[in-house]
PDB file of C-alpha atoms and ligand atoms in Angstrom:
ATOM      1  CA  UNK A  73       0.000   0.000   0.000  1.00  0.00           C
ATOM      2  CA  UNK A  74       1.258   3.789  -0.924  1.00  0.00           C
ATOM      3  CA  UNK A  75       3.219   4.719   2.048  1.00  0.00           C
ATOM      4  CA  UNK A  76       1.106   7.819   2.638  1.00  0.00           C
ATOM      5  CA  UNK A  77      -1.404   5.272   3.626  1.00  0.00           C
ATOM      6  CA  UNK A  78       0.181   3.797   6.808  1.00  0.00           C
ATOM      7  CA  UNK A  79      -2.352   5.395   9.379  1.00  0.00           C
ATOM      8  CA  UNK A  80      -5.083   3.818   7.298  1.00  0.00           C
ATOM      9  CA  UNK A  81      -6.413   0.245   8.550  1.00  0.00           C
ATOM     10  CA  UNK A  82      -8.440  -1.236   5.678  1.00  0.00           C
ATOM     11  CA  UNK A  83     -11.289  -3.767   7.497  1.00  0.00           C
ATOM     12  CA  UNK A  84     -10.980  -6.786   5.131  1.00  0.00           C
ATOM     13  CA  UNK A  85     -13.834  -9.145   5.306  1.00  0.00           C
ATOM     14  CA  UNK A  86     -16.563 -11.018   3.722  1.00  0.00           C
ATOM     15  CA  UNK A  87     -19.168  -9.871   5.700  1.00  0.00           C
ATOM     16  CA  UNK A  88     -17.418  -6.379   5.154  1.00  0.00           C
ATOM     17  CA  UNK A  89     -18.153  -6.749   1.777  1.00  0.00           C
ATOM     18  CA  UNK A  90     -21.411  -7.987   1.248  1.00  0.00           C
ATOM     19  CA  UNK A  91     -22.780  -4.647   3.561  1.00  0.00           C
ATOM     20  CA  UNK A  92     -20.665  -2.351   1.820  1.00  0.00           C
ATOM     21  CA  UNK A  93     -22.719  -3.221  -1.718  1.00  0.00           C
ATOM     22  CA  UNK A  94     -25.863  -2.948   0.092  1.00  0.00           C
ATOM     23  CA  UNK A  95     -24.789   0.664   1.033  1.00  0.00           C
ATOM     24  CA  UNK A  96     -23.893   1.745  -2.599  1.00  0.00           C
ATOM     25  CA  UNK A  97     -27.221   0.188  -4.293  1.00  0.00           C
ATOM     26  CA  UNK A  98     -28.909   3.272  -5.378  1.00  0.00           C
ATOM     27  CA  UNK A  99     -32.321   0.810  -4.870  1.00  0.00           C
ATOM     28  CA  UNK A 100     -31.317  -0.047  -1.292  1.00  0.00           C
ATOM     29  CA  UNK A 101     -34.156   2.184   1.112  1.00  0.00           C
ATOM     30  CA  UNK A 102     -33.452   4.030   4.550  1.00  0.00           C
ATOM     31  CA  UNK A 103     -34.382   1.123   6.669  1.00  0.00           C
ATOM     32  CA  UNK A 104     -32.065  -1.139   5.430  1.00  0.00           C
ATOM     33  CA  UNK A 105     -29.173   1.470   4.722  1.00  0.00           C
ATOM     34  CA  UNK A 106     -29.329   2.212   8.443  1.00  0.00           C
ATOM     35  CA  UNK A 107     -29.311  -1.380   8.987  1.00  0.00           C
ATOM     36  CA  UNK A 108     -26.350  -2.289   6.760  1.00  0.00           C
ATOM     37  CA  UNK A 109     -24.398   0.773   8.240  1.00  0.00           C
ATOM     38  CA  UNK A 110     -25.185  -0.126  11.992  1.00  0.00           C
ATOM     39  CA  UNK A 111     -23.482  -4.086  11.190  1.00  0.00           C
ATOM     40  CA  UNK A 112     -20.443  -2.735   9.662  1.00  0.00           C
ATOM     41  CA  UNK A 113     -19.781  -0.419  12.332  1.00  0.00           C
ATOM     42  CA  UNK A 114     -20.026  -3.448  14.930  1.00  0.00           C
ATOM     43  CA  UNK A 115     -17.472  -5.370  13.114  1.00  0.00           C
ATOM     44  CA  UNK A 116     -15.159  -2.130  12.438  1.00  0.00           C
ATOM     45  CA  UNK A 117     -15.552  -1.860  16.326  1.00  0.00           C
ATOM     46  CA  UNK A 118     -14.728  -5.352  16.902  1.00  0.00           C
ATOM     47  CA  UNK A 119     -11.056  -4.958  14.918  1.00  0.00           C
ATOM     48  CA  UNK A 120     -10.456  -1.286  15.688  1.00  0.00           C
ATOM     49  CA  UNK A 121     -10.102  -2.974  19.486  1.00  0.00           C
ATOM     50  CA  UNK A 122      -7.756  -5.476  19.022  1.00  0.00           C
ATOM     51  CA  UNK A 123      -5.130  -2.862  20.823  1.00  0.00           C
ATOM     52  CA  UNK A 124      -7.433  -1.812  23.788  1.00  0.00           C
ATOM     53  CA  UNK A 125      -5.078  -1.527  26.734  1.00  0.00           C
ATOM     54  CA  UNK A 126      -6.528  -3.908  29.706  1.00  0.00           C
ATOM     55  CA  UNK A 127      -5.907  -4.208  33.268  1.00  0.00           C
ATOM     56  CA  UNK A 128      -5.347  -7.531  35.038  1.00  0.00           C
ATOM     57  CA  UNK A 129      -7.894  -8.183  37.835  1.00  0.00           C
ATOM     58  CA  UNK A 130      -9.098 -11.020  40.021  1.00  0.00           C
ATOM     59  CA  UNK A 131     -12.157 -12.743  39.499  1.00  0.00           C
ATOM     60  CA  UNK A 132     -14.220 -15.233  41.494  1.00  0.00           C
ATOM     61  CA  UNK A 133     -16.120 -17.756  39.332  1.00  0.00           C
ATOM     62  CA  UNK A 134     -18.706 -20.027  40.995  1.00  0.00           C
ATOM     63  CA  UNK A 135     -15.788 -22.496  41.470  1.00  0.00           C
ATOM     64  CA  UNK A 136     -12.287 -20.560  42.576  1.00  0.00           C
ATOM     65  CA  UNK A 137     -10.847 -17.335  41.865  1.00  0.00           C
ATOM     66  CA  UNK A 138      -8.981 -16.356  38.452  1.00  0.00           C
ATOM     67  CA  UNK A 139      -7.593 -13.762  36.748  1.00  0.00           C
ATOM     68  CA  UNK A 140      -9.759 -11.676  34.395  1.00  0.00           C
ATOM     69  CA  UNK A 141      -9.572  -8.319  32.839  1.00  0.00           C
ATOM     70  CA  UNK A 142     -10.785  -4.715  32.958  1.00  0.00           C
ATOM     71  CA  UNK A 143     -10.884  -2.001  30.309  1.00  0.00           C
ATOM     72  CA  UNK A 144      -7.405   0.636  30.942  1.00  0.00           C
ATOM     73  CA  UNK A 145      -8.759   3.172  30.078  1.00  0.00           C
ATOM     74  CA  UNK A 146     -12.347   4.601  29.213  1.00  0.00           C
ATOM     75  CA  UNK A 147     -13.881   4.495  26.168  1.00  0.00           C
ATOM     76  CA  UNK A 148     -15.841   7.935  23.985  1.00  0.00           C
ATOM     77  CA  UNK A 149     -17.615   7.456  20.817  1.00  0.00           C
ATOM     78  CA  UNK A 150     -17.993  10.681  19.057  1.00  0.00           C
ATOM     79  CA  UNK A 151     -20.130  10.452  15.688  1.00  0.00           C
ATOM     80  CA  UNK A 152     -19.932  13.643  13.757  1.00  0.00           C
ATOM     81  CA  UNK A 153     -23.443  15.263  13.199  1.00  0.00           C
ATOM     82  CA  UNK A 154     -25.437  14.225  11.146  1.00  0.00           C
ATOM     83  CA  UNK A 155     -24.515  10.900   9.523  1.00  0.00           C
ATOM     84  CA  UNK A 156     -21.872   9.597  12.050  1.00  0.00           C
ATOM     85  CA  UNK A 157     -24.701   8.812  14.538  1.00  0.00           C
ATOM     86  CA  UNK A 158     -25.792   5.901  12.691  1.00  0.00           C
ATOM     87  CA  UNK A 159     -22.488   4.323  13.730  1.00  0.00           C
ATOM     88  CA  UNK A 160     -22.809   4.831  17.405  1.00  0.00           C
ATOM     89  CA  UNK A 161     -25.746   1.910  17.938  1.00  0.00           C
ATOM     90  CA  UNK A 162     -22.785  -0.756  16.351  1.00  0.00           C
ATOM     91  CA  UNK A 163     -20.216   0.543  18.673  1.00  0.00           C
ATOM     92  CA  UNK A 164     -22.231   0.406  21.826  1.00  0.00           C
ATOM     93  CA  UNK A 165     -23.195  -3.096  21.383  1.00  0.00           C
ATOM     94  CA  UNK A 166     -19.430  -3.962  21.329  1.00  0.00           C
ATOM     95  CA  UNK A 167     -19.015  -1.779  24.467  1.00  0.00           C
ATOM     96  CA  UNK A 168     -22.119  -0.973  26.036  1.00  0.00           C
ATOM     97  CA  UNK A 169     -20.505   1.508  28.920  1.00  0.00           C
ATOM     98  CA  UNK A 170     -18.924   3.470  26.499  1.00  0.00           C
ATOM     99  CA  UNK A 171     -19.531   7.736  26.440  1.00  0.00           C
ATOM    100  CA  UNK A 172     -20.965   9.300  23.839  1.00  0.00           C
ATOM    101  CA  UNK A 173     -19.836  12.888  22.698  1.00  0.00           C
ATOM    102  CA  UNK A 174     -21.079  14.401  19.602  1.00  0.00           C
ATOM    103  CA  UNK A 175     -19.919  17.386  16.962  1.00  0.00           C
ATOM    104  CA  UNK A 176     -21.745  19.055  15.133  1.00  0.00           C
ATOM    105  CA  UNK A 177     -20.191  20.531  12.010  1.00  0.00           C
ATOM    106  CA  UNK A 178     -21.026  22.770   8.858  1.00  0.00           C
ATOM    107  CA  UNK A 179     -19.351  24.188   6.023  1.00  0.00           C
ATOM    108  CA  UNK A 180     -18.810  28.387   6.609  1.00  0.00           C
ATOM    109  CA  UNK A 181     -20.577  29.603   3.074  1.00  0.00           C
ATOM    110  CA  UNK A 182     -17.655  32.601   2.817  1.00  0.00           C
ATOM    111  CA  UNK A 183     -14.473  30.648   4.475  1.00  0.00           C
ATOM    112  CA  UNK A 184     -15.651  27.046   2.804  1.00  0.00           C
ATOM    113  CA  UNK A 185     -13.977  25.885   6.696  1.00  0.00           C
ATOM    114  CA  UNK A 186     -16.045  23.197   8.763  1.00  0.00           C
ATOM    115  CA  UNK A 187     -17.506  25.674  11.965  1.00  0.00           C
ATOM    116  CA  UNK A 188     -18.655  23.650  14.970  1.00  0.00           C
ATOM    117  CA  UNK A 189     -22.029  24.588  15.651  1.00  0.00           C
ATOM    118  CA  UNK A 190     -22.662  21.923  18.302  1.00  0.00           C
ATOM    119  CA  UNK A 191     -19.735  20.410  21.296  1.00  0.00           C
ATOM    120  CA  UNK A 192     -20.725  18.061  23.923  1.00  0.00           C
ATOM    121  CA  UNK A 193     -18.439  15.129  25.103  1.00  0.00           C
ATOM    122  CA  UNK A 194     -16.980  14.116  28.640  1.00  0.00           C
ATOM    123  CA  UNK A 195     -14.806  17.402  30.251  1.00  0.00           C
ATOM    124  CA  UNK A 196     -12.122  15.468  30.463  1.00  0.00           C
ATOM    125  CA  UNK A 197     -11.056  13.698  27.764  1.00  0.00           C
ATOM    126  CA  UNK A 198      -6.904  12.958  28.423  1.00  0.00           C
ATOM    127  CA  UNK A 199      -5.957   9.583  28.339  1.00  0.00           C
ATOM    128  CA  UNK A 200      -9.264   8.091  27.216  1.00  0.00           C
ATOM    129  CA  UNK A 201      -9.936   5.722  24.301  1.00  0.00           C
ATOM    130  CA  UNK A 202     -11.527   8.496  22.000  1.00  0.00           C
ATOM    131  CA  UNK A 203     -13.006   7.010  18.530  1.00  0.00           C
ATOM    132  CA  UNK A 204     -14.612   9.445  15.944  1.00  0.00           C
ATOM    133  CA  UNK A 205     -16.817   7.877  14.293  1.00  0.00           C
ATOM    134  CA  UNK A 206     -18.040   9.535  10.243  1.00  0.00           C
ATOM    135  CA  UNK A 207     -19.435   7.589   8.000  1.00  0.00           C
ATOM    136  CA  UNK A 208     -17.455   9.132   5.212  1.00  0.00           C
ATOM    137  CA  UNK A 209     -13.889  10.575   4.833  1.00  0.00           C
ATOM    138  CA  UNK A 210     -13.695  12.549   1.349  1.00  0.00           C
ATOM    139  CA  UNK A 211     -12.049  15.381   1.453  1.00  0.00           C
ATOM    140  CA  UNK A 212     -11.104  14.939   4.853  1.00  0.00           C
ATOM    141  CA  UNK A 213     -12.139  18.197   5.922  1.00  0.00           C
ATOM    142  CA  UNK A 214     -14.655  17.519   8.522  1.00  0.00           C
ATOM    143  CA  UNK A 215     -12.492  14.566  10.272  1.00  0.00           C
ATOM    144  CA  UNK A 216      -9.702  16.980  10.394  1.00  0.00           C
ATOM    145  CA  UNK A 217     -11.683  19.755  12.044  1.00  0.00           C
ATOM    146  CA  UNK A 218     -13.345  17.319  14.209  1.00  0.00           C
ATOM    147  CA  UNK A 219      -9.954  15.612  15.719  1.00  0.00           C
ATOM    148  CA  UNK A 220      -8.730  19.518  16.427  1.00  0.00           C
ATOM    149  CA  UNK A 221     -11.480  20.705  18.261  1.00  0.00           C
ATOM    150  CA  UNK A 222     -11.260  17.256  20.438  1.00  0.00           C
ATOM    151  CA  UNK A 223      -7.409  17.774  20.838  1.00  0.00           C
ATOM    152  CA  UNK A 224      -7.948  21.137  21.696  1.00  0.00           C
ATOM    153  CA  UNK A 225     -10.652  20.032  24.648  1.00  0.00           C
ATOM    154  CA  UNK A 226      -7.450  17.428  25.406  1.00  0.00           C
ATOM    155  CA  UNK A 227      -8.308  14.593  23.510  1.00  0.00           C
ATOM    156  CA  UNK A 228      -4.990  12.457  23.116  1.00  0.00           C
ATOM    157  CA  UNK A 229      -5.770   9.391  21.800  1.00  0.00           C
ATOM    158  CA  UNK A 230      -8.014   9.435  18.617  1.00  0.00           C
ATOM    159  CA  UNK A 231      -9.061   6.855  16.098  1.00  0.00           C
ATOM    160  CA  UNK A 232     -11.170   7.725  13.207  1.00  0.00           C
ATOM    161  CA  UNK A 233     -13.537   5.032  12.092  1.00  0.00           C
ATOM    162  CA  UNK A 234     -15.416   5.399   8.710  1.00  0.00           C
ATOM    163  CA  UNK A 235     -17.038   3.427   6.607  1.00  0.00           C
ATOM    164  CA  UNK A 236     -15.606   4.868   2.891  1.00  0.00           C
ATOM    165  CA  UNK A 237     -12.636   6.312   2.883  1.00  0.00           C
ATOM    166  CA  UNK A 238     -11.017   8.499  -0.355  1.00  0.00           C
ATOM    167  CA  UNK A 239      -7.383   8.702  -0.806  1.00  0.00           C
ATOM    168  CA  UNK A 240      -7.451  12.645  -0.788  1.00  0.00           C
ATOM    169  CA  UNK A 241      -9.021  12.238   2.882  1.00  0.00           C
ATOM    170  CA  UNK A 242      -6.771   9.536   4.157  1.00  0.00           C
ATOM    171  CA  UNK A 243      -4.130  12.371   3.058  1.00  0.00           C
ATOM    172  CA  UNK A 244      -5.821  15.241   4.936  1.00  0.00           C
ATOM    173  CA  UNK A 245      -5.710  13.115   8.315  1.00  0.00           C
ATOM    174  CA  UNK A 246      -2.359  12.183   7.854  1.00  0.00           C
ATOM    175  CA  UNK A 247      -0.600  15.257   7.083  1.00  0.00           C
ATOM    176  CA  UNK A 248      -2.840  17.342   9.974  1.00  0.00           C
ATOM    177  CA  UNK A 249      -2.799  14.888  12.573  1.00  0.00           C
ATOM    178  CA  UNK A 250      -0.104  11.970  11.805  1.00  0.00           C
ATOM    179  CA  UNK A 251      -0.817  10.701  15.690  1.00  0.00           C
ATOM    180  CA  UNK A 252      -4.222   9.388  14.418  1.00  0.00           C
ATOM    181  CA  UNK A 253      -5.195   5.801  13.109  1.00  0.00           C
ATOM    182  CA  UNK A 254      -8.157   5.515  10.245  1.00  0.00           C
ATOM    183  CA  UNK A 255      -9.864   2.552  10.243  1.00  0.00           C
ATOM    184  CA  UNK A 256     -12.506   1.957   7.399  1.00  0.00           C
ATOM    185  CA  UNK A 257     -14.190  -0.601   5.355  1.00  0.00           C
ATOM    186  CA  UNK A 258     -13.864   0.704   1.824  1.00  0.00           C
ATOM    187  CA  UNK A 259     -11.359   2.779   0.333  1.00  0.00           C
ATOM    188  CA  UNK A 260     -12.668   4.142  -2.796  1.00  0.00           C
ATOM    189  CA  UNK A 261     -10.860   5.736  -6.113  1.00  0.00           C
ATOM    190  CA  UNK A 262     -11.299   9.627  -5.499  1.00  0.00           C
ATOM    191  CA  UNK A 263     -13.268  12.302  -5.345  1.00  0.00           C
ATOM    192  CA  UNK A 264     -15.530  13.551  -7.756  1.00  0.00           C
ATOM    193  CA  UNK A 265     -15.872  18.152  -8.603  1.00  0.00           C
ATOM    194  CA  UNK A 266     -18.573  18.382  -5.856  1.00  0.00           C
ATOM    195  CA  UNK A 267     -16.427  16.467  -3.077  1.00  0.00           C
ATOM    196  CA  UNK A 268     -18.189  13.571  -3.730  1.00  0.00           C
ATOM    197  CA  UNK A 269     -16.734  10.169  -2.746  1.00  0.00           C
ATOM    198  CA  UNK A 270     -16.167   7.631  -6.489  1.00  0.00           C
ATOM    199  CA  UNK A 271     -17.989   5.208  -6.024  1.00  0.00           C
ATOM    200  CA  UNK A 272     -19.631   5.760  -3.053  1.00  0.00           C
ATOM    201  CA  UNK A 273     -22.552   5.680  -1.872  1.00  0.00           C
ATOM    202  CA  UNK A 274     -24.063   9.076  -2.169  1.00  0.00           C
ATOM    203  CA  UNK A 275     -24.971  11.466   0.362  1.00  0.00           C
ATOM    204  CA  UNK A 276     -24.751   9.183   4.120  1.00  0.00           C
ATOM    205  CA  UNK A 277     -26.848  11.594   5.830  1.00  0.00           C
ATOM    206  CA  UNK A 278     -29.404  12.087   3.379  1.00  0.00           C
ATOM    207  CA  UNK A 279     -29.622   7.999   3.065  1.00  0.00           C
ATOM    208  CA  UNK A 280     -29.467   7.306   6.861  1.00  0.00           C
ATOM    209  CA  UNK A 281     -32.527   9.934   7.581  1.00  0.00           C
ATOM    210  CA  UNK A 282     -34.407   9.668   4.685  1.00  0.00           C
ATOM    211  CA  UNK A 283     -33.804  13.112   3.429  1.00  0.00           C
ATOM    212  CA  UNK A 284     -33.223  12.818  -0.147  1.00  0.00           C
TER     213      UNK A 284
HETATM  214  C1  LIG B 238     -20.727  14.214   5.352  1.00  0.00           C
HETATM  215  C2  LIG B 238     -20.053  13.127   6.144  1.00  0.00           C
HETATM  216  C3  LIG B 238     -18.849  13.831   6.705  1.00  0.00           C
HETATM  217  C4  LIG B 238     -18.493  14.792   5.602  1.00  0.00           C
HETATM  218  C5  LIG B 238     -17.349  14.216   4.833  1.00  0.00           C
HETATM  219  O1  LIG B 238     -21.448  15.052   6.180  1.00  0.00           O
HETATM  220  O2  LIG B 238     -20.877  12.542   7.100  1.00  0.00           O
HETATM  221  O3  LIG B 238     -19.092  14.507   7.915  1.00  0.00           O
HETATM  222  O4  LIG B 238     -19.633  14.894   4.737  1.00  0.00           O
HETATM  223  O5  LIG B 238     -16.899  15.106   3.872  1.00  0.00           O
HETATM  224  P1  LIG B 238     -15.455  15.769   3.955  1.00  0.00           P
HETATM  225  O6  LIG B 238     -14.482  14.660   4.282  1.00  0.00           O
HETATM  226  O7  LIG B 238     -15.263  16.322   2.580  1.00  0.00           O
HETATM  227  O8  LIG B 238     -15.487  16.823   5.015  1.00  0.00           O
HETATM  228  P2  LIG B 238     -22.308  16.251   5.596  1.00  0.00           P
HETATM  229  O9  LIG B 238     -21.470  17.500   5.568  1.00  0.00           O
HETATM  230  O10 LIG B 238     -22.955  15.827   4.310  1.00  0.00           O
HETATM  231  O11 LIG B 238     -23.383  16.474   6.728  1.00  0.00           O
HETATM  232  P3  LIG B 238     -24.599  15.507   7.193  1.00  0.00           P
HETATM  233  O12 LIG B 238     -23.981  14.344   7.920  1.00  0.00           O
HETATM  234  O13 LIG B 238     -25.370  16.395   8.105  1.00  0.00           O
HETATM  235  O14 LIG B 238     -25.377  15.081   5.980  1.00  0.00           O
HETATM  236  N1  LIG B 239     -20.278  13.192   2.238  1.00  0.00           N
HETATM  237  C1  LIG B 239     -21.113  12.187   1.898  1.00  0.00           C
HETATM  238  O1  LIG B 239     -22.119  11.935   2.574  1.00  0.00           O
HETATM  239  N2  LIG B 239     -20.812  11.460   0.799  1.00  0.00           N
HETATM  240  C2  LIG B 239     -19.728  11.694   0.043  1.00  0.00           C
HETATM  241  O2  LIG B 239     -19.499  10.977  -0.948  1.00  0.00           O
HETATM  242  C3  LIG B 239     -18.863  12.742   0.431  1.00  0.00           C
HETATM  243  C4  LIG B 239     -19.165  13.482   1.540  1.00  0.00           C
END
């Protein structure tokens, strides 16, 4: 893989697969596009925490005591508004006690710069697990906005999790914020002149709410 592509985790799997062609079938309705994206992100969530730091701890079965394990460190999901919520049911059924933070971005008509127009996660967010969670990367614009304004609130540990990724985003995150690992299920060929994602799946929010 191009070297610029070393913070991006490609989620390789049959079941990976057969969810992602649901999601680009022009013919596929809300229900089941909600549906399709809610699986994937429960088996993105599944490999993105193969690394999850655990602490040893004693446990007493109904026979003797052993050793079992406890989370490190605490876990934030933080789905950018509007389309990165459908990702947060998948997530939560991998870990249920996780927090859930949310952003709320949009695109400054006169600057063309992502503004935040909505912030709410944990106060403090050093040293916790944090995964962003967007359906799509394309131009990367959003995800890199997104991971500052959770650095600056001192967010040091960030994964990105999307669904379709585009080279020129995968870019974007790298070169603004090299400390963060993508994980994704597709990565697509580019974009196209409106910033649209080739060959996609359209517009995520639109076809998660039903507002095409
Ligand atoms: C989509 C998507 C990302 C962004 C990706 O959201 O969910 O947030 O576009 O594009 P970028 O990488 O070029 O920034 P959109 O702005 O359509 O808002 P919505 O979720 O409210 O539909
Ligand atoms: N946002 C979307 O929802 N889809 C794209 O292809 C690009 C940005």
């Amino acid at each position: 893989m191009n070297k610029a592509f070393m913070n991006f985790n490609l989620i390789d799997h049959p079941l990976v697969k057969r969810n992602i062609t649901i999601l680009r079938d022009v013919n596929t309705n809300c229900e089941t596009f909600r549906s399709a994206i809610s699986r994937l992100s429960n088996i993105i969530a599944v490999k993105l925490f193969v690394d999850l730091k655990l602490t040893e701890i004693e446990v007493q079965t109904p026979l003797e005591k052993t050793k079992g394990f406890k989370l490190a460190q605490e876990v934030v999901i933080v789905p950018v508004l509007r389309a990165g919520l459908g990702m947060v049911n998948g997530f939560l059924q991998v870990i249920p006690d996780a927090k859930v933070g949310h952003i709320g971005l949009e695109r400054d008509e006169e600057t063309l710069k992502p503004v935040e127009y909505y912030y709410k996660t944990p106060a403090n967010l050093i040293r916790h697990e944090i995964i962003l969670v967007d359906p799509m990367l394309a131009t990367g614009g959003s995800g890199s906005a997104a991971i500052s304004f959770l650095k600056k609130r001192g967010a040091d540990n960030i994964i990105f999790a999307c669904i379709v990724a585009a080279p020129e985003g995968i870019n974007k995150i790298n070169e603004d914020h090299p400390d963060v690992k993508i994980f994704g299920a597709a990565l697509d060929r580019e974009l196209n002149d409106k910033g649209y994602i080739l060959p996609g799946l359209g517009d995520a929010g639109d076809r998660t709410f039903g507002t095409l």
